[in-house]
Short mmCIF file of C-alpha atoms in Angstrom, two decimals:
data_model
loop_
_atom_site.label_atom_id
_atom_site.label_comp_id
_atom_site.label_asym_id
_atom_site.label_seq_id
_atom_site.Cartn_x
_atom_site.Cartn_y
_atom_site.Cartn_z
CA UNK A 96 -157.06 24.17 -20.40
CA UNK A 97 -160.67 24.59 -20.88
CA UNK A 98 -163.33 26.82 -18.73
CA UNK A 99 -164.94 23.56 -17.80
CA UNK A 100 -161.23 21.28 -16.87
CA UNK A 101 -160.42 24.13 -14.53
CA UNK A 102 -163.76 24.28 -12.90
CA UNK A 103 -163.19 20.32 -12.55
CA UNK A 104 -159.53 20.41 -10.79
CA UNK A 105 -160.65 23.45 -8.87
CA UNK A 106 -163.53 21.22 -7.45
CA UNK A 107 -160.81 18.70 -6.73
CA UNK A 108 -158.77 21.20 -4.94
CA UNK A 109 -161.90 22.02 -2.60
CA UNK A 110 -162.48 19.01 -1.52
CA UNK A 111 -158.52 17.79 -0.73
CA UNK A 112 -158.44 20.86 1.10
CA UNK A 113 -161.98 20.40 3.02
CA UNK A 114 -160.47 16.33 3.61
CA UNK A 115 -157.57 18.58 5.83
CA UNK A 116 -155.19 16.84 2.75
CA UNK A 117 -151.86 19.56 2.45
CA UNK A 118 -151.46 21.18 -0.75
CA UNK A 119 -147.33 20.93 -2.13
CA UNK A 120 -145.58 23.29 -4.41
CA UNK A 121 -146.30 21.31 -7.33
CA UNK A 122 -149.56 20.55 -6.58
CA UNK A 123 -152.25 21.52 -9.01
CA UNK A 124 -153.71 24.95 -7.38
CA UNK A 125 -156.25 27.84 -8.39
CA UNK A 126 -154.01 31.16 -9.39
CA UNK A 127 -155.81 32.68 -6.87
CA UNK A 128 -154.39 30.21 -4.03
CA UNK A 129 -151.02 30.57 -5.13
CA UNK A 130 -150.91 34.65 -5.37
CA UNK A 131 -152.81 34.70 -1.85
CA UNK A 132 -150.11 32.32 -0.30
CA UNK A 133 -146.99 34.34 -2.11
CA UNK A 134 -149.18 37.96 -0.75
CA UNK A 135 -149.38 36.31 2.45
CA UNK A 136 -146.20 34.10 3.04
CA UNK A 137 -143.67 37.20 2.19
CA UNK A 138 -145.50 40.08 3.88
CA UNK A 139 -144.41 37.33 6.81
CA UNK A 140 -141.64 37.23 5.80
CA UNK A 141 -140.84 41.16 5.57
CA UNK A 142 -142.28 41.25 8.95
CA UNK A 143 -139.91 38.89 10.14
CA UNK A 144 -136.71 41.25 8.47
CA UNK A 145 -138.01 44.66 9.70
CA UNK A 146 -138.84 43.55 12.67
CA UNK A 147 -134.90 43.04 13.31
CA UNK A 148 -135.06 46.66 13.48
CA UNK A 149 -136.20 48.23 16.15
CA UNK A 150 -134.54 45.78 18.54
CA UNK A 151 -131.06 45.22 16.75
CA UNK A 152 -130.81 48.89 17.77
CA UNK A 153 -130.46 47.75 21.06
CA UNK A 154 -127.97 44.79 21.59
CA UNK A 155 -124.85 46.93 22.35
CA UNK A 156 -127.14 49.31 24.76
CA UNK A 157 -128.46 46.16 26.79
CA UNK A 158 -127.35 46.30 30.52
CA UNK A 159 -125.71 42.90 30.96
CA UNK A 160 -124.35 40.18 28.56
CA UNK A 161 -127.16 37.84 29.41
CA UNK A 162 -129.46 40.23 28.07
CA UNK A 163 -127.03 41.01 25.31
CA UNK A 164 -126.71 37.25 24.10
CA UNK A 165 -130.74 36.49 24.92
CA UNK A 166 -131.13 39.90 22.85
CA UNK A 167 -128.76 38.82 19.96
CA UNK A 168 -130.21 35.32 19.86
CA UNK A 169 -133.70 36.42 19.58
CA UNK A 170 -132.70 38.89 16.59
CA UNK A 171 -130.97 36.79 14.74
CA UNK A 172 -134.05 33.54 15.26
CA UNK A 173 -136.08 36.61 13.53
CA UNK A 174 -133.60 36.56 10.60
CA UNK A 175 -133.62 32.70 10.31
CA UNK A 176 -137.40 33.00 10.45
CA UNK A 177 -137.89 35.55 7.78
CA UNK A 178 -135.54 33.28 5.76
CA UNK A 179 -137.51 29.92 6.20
CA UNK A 180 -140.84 32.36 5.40
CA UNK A 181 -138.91 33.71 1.73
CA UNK A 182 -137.99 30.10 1.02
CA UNK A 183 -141.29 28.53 1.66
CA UNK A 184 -143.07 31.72 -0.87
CA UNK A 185 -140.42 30.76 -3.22
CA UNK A 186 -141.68 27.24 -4.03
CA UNK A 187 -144.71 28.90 -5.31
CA UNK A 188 -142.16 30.34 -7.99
CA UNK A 189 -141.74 34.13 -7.20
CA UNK A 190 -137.96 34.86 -7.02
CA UNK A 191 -136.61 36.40 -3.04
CA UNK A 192 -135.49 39.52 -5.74
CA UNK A 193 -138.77 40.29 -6.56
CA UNK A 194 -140.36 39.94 -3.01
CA UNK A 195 -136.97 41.96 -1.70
CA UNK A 196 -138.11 44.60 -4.57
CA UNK A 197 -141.79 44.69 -2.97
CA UNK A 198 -140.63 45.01 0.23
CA UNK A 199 -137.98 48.16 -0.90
CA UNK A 200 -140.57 49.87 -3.37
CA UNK A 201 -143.40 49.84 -0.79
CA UNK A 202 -145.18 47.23 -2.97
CA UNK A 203 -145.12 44.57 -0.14
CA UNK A 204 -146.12 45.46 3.66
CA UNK A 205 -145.09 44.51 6.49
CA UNK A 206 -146.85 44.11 10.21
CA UNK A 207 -147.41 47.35 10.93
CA UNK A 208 -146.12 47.39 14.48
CA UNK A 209 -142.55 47.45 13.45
CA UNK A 210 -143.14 50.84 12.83
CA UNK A 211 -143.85 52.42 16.54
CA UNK A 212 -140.08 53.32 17.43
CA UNK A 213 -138.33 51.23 20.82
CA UNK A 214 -137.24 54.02 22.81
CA UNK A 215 -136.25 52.60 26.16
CA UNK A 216 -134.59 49.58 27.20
CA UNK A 217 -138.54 48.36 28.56
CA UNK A 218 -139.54 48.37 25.40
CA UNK A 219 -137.17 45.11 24.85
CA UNK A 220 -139.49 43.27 27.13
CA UNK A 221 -142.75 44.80 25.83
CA UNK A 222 -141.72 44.11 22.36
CA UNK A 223 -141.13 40.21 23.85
CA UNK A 224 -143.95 39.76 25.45
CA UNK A 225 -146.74 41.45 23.76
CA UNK A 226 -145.58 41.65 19.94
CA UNK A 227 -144.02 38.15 20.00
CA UNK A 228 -147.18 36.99 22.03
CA UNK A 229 -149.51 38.33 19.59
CA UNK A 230 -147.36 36.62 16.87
CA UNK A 231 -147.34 33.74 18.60
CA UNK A 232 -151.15 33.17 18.50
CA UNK A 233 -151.33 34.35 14.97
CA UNK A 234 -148.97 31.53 13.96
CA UNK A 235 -149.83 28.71 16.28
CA UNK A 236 -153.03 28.84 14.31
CA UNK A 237 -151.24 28.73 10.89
CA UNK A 238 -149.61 25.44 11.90
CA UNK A 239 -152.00 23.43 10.07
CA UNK A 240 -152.40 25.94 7.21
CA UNK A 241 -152.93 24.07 4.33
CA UNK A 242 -150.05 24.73 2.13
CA UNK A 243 -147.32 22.62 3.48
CA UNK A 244 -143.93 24.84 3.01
CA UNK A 245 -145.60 27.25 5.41
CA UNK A 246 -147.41 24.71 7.73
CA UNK A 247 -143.60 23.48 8.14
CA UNK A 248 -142.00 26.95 8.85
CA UNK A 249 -144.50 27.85 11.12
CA UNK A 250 -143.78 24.49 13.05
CA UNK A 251 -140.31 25.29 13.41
CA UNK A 252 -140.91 29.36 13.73
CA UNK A 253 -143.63 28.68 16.73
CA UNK A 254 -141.07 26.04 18.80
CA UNK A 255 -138.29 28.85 18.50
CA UNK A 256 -139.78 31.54 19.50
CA UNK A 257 -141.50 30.31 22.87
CA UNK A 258 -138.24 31.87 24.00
CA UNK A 259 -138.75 35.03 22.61
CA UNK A 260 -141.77 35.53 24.74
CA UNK A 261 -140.25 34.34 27.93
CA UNK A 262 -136.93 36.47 27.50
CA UNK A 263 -139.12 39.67 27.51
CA UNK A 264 -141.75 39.23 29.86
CA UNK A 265 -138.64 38.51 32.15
CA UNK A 266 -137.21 41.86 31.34
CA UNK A 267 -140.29 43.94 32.50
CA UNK A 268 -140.65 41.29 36.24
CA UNK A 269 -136.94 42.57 36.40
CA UNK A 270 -138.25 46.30 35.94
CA UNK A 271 -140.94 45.75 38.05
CA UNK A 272 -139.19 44.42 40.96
CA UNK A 273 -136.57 46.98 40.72
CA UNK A 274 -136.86 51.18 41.70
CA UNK A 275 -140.02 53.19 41.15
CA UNK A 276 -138.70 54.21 37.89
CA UNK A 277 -137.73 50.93 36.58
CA UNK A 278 -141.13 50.00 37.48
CA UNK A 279 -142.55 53.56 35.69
CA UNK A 280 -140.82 52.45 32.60
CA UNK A 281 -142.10 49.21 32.01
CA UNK A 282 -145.43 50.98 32.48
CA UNK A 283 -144.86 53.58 30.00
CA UNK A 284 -143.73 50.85 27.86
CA UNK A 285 -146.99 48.80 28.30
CA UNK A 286 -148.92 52.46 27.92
CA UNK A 287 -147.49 52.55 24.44
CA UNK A 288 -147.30 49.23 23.11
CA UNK A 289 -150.30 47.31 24.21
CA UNK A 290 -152.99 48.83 21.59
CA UNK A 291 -150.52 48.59 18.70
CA UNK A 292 -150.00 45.05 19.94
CA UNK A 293 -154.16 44.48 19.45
CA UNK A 294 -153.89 46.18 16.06
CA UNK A 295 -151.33 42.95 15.15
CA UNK A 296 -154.62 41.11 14.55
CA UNK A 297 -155.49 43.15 11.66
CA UNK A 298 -158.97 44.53 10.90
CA UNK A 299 -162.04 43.67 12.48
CA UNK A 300 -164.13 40.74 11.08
CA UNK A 301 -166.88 42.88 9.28
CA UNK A 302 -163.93 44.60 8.02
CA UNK A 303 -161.90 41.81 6.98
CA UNK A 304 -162.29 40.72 3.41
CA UNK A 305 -160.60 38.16 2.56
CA UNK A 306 -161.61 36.30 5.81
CA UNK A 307 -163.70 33.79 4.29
CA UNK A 308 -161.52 32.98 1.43
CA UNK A 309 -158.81 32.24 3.70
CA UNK A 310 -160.98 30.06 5.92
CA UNK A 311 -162.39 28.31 3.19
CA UNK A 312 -158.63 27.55 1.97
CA UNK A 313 -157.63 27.02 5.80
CA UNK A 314 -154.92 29.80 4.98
CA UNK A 315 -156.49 31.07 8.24
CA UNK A 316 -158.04 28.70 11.42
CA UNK A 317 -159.25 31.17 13.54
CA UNK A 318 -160.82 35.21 12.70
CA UNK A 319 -159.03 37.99 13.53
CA UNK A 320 -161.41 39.01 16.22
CA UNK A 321 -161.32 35.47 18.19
CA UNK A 322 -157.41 35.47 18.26
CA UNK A 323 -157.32 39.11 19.56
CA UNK A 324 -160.01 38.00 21.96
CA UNK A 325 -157.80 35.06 22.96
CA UNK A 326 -154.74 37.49 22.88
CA UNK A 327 -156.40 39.65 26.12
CA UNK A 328 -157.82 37.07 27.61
CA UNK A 329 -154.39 35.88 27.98
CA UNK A 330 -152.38 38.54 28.94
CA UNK A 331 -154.80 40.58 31.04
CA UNK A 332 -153.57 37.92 34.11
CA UNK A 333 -150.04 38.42 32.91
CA UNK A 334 -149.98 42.12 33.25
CA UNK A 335 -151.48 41.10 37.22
CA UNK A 336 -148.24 39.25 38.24
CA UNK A 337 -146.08 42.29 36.40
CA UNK A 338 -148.39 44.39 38.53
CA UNK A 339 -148.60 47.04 36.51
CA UNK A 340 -151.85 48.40 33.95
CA UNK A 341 -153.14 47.87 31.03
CA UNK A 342 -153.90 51.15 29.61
CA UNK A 343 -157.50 50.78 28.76
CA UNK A 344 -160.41 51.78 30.79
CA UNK A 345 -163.10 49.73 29.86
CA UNK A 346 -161.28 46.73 30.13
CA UNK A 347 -162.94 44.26 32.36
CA UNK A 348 -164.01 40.82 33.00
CA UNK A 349 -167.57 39.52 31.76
CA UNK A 350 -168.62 36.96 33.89
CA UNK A 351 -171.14 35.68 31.06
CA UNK A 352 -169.52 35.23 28.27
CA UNK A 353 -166.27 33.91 30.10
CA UNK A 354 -163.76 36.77 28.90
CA UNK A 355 -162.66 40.23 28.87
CA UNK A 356 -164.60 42.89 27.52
CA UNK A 357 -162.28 45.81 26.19
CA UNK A 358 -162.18 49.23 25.05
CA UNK A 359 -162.45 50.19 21.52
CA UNK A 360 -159.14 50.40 18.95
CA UNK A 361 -158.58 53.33 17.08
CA UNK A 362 -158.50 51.70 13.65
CA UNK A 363 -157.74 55.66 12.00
CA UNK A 364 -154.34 55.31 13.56
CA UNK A 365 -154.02 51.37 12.31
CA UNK A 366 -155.10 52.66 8.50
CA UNK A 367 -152.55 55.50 8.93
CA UNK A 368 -149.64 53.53 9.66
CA UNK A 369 -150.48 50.75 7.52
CA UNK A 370 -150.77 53.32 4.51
CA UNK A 371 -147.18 54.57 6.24
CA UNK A 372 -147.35 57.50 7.73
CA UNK A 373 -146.87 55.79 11.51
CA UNK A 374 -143.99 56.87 13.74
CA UNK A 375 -141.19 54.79 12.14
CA UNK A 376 -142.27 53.95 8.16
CA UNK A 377 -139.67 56.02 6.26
CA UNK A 378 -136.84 55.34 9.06
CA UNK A 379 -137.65 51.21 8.79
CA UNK A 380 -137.25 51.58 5.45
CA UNK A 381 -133.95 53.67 4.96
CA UNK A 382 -132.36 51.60 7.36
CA UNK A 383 -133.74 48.04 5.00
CA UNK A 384 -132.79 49.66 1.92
CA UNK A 385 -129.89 51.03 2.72
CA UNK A 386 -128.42 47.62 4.73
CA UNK A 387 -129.26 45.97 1.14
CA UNK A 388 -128.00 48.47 -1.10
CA UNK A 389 -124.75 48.84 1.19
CA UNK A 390 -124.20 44.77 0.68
CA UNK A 391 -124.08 44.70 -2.93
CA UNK A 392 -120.42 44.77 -3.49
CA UNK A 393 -120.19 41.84 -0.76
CA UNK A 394 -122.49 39.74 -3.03
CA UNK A 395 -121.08 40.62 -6.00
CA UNK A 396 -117.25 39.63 -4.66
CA UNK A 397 -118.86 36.01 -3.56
CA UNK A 398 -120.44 35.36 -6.97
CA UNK A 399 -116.72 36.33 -8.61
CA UNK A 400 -115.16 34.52 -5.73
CA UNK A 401 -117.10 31.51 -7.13
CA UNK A 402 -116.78 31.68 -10.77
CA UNK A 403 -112.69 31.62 -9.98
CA UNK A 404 -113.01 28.71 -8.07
CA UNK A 405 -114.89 26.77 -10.24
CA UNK A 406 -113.05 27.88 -13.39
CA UNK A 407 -109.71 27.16 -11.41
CA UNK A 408 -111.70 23.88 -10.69
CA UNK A 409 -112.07 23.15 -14.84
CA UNK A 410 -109.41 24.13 -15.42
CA UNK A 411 -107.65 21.33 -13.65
CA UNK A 412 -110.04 18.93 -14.84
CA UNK A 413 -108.41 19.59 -18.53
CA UNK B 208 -122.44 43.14 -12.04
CA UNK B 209 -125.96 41.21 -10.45
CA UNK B 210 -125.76 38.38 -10.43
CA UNK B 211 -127.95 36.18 -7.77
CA UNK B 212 -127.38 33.64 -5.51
CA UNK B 213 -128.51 30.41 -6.39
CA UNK B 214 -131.08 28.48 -4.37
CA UNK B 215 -129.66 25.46 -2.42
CA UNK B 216 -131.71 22.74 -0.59
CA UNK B 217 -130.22 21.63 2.65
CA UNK B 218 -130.66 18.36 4.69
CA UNK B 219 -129.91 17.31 7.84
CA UNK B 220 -128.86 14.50 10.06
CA UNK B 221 -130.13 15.35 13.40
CA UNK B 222 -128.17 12.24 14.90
CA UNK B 223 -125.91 9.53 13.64
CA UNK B 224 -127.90 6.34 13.04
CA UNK B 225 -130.52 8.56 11.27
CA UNK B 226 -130.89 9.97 7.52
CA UNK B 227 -130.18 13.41 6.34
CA UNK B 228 -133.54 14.64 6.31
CA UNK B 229 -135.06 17.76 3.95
CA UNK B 230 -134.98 20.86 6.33
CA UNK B 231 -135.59 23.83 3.68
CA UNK B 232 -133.74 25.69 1.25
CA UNK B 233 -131.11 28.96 0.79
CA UNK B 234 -129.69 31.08 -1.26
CA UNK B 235 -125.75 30.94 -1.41
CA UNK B 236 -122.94 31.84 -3.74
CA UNK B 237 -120.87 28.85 -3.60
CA UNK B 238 -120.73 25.41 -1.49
CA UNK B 239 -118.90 26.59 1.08
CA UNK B 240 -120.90 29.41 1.86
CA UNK B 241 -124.35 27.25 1.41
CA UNK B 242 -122.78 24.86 4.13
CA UNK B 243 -122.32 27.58 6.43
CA UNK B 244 -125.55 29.70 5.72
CA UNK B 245 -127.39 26.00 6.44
CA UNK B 246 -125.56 25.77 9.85
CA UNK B 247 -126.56 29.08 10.67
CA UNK B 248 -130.54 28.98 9.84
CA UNK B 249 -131.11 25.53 10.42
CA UNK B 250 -129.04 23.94 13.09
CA UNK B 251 -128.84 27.31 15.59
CA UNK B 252 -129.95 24.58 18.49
CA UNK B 253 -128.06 21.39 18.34
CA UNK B 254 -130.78 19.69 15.84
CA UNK B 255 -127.98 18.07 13.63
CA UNK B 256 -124.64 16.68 13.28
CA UNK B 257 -123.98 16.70 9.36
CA UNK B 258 -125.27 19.15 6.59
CA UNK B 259 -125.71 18.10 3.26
CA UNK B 260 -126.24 21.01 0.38
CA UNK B 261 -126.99 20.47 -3.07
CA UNK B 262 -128.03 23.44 -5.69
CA UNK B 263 -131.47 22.82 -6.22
CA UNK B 264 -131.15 23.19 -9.96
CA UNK B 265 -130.01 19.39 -9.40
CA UNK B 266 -133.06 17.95 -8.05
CA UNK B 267 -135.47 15.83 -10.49
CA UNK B 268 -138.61 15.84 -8.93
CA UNK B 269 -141.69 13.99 -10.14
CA UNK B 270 -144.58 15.46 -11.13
CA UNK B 271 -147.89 15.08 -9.33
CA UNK B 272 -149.70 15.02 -12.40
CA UNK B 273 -147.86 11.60 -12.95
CA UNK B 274 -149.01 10.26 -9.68
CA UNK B 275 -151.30 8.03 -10.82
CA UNK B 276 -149.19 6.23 -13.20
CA UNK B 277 -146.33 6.47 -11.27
CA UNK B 278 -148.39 5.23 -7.45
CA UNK B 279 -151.06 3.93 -8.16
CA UNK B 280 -150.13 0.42 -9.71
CA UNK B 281 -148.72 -0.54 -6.20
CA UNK B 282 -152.24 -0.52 -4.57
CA UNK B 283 -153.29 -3.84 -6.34
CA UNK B 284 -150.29 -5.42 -5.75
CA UNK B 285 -151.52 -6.61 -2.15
CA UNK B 286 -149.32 -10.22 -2.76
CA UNK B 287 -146.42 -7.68 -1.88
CA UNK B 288 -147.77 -7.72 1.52
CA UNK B 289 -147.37 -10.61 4.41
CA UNK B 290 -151.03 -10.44 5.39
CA UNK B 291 -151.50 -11.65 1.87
CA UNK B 292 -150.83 -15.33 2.34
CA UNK B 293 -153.16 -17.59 4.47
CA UNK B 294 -151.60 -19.33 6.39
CA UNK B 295 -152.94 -21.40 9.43
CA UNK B 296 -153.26 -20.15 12.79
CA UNK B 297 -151.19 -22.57 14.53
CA UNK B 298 -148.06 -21.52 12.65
CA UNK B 299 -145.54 -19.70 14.79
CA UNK B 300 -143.13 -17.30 14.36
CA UNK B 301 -143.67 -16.21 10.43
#
């Protein structure tokens, strides 16, 4: 194709996109588009699969079997999720081996929360409320992305994990009602989790380059500053009915512009642990690696299981 | 050995009296396992009551670069429509 043909269908793109028309795997799309999407749609994805991680650690440590099911449920809606996320980058014709290889070989990232270790049992419900809370926002705004396979698994994603959300926050009002140091540990647990949560966002605005692109492409609704805006706004009230504190002093409410005003986010320790050296990098990624590694003879039997049935199955049909 | 899964696409009938309808895809070694991967990320709360997989390597798809040829003779083919015909108001039922 010529200089000029591309410059024609790109202009076509543009404007489907700017008529709110979704774009389908076989759909005609710039290169750029399509690596931004598979970039985009499996980091997601990863996120999704590490972020089993840190709470599959603690399903047989959860103090009663409704938390244990609600627990188990929850971790294995992340797995489905990460699944419907690898499918939907697949129709833009990468392979789940190569995006598994990213993810192993540091290649890929992941949302770099997963990596701040779940120590206590509180943690459960912070990771609940504020981690799947940020997430939520994030991906109720990628509901009308514009490339339908993930427009479609964030629909499903956002109506499962409502749940998710709920089942935490309802951990910490059950620490919180209970002793003074149930109560002490959901606040440590809110101490240590609530400016990672922010960081979910991603960079500031000014500091966020591919912003525009992906607003142009609607691959992104709203910035990352106005959904970590809406993020406090919406969980500084929630934190009142836990009744415990939101570990940031110069949090307060601004009568003028209708919002909270809050402290500033140390973006050295976001860079560190995105570049990996937070809390829990290497140990995420032993435990991924290793879980794959460990399951290659059980793949390898099911692919020999089925070449003997279907040669039995020939076989007959001689 | 490596050797990976195929890629299945799996559709559902939430419930009977409506079609199987395109839910996603997976990656399974075999039928049987595809059938009960699909149960496991799809239906996980009540949303069907049959599962149909079929390796994806089946599927013929048309190409959007064909669209016009292939949709767009249909638009000026309006006498395929009832409002179409005029007919006087007084007529009933039709």
């Amino acid at each position: 194709m010529s200089n000029k043909e591309i410059k024609n269908l790109e202009e076509i793109f543009n404007q489907r996109i700017a008529r709110d028309e979704k774009i389908e795997p076989k759909d005609w799309m710039p290169e750029k588009y399509r690596k931004t999407h598979i970039r985009q749609i499996s980091q997601h994805a990863h996120s999704e699969i590490v972020g089993m991680l840190p709470e599959g650690n603690w399903i047989t440590r959860a103090p009663s079997l409704r938390r244990k099911v609600a627990l188990l449920a929850k971790v294995q809606d992340e797995g489905g999720h990460g699944l419907y996320l690898y499918s939907a980058a697949e129709t833009l014709g990468i392979s789940r081996e190569e995006m598994y290889e990213q993810l192993h070989t540091g290649k890929a990232k992941y949302s770099s929360i997963f990596n701040y270790p779940a120590v206590t049992w509180a943690d459960m419900g912070a990771i609940g409320w504020l981690v799947d809370g940020a997430a939520i926002i994030n991906q109720v705004a990628l509901t009308t992305t514009s490339f339908g396979p993930y427009a479609r698994a964030m629909v499903r994603i956002c109506k499962e994990e409502s749940f998710h959300q709920r089942q935490g926050f309802e951990i910490l009002l059950s620490l919180c009602k209970g002793s003074e140091e149930q109560k002490a540990m959901a606040q440590d647990s809110l101490n240590r989790w609530w400016w990672p949560s922010l960081m979910m966002f991603g960079p500031k605005d000014e500091e966020s380059p591919n912003t525009e692109q992906s607003m142009k492409w609607k691959l992104k609704r709203k910035s990352n500053d106005e959904l970590r805006q809406q993020f406090v706004n919406q969980t500084v009230p929630q934190a009142k009915i836990l009744g415990i504190s939101i570990p940031d002093p110069d949090l307060k409410w601004n009568e003028e512009k209708q919002s909270y005003d809050f402290g500033k986010i140390d973006w050295d320790e976001f860079w560190q642990v995105v570049k990996g050296h937070g809390p829990c990098n290497k140990e995420r990624m032993t435990a991924r690696v290793g879980a794959w590694n460990q399951g290659t003879w059980v793949r390898d039997a099911a692919v020999a299981y089925a070449e003997k049935q279907s040669n039995k199955n020939l076989n007959k049909a001689v | 050995m490596k050797k990976n899964w195929p890629l299945w696409e799996v559709f559902v009938r939430s419930k009977n009296g409506l079609e199987h309808r395109h839910f996603g895809s997976l990656h399974a070694a075999d039928e049987t396992m595809a059938l009960e991967n699909a149960r496991d990320v799809y239906t996980r709360r009540s949303e069907g009551v049959s599962i149909w997989v079929v390796e994806s390597k089946h599927i013929t798809a048309s190409n959007p670069q064909d669209n016009g040829e292939l949709f767009e003779p249909a638009q000026d083919k309006v006498y395929r429509h009832p409002t179409f015909y005029k007919l006087p108001d007084e007529l009933k039922h039709m």
